mmCIF file of C-alpha atoms in Angstrom:
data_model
loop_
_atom_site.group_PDB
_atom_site.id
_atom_site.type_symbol
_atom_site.label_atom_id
_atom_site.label_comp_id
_atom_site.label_asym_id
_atom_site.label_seq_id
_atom_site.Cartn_x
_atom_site.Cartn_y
_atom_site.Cartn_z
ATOM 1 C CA UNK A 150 35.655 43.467 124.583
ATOM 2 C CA UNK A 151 35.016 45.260 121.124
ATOM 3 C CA UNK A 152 32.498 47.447 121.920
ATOM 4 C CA UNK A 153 34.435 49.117 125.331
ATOM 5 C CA UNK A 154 37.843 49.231 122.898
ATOM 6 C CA UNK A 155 35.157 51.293 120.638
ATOM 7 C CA UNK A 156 33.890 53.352 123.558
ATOM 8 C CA UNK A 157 37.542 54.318 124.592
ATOM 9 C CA UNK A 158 39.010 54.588 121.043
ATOM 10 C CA UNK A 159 35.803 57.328 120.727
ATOM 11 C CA UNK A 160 36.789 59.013 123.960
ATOM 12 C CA UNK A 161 40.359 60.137 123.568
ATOM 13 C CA UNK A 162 41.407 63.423 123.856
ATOM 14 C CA UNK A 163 42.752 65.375 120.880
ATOM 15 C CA UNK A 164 44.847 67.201 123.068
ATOM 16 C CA UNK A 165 47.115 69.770 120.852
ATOM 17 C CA UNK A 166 50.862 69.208 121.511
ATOM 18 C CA UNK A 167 50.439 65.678 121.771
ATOM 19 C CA UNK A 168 49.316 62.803 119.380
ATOM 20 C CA UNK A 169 46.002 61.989 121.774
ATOM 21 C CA UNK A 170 46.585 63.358 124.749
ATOM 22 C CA UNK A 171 48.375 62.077 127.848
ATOM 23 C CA UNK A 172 49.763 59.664 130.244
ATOM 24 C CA UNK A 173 47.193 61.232 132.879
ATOM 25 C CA UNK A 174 44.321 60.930 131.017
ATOM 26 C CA UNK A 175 45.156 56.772 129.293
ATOM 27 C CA UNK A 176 45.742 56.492 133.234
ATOM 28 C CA UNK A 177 42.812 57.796 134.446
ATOM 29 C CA UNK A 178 40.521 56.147 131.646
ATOM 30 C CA UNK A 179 42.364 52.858 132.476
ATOM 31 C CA UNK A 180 41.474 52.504 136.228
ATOM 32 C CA UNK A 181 37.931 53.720 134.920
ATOM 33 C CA UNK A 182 37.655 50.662 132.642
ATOM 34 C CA UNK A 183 40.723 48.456 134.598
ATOM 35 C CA UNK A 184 42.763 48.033 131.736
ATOM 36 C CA UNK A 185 46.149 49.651 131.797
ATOM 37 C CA UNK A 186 47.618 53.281 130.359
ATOM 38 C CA UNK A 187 49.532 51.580 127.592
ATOM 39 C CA UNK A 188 46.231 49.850 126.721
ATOM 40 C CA UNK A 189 44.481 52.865 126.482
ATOM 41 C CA UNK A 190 47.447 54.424 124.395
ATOM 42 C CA UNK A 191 47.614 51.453 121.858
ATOM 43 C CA UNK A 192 43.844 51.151 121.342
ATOM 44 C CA UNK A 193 44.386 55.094 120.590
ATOM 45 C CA UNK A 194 47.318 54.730 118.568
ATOM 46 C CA UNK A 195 45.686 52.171 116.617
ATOM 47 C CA UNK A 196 48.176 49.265 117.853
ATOM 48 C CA UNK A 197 45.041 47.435 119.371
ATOM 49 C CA UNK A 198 41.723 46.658 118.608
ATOM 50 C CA UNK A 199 42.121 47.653 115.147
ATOM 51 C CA UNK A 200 39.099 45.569 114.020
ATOM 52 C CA UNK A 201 37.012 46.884 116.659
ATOM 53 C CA UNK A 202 38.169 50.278 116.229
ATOM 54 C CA UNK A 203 38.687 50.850 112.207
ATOM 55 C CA UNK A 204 35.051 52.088 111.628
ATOM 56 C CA UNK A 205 35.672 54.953 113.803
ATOM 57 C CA UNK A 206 39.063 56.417 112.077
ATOM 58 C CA UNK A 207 39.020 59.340 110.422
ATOM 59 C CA UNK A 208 40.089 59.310 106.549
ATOM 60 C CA UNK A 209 43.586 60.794 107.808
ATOM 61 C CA UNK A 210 44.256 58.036 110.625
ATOM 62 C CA UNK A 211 43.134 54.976 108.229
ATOM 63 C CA UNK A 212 45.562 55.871 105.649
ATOM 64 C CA UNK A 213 48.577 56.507 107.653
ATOM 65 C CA UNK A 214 47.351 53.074 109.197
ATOM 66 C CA UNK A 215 50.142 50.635 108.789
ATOM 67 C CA UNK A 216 49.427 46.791 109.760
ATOM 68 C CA UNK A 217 51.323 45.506 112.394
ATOM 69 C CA UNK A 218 53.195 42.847 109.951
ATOM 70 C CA UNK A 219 54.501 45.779 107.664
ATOM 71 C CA UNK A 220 55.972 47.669 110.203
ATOM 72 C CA UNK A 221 59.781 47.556 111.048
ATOM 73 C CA UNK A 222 61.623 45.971 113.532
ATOM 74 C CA UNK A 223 63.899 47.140 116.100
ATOM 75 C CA UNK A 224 66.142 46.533 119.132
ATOM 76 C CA UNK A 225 66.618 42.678 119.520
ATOM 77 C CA UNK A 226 64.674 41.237 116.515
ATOM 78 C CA UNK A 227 66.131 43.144 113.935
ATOM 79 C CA UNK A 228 69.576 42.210 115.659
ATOM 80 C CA UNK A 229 68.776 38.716 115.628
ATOM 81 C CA UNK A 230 67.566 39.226 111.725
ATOM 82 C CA UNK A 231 70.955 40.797 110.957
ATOM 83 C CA UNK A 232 72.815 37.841 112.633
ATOM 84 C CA UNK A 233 71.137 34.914 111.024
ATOM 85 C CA UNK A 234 71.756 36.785 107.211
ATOM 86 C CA UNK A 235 75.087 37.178 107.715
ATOM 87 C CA UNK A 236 75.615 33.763 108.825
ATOM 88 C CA UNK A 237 73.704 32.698 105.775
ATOM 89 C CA UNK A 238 75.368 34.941 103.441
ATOM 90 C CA UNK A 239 79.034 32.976 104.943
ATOM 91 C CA UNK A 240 78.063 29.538 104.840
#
């Protein structure tokens, strides 16, 4: 729900040393709200919940926001990508 991705996205540590904090804390916050760690982490990392969350950023974290659809691929789909251009650029 948007307004506990708000609550948690307003809770995360600013831990120095690390981006926000760490795998204790998105674990401990998870069983609190029984989501998992790595939904804690993306809701902090602004991989989730980016509607619900965008009114809390800081000027900082909005522009170094980039939207899911501009970011790069890696591993298997950028493989795959590679693949299918090359037999393109053959036939």
């Amino acid at each position: 729900d948007a307004e506990l991705a708000a609550y948690i996205y307003q809770i995360r540590p600013r831990n120095a040393g690390s981006r926000y904090g760490s795998m204790a804390e998105a674990a401990r916050i998870g069983t609190m709200h029984g989501v998992s760690p790595k939904t804690i982490r993306d809701i902090w990392n602004r991989k989730s919940w980016v509607k619900a969350t965008r009114k809390l950023w800081t000027a900082e974290e909005a522009s170094s926001f980039v939207p899911r659809r501009h970011r790069r691929s890696s591993g298997a789909d950028a493989d795959t990508r590679d693949k299918k251009r090359q037999r393109t650029e053959t036939e």
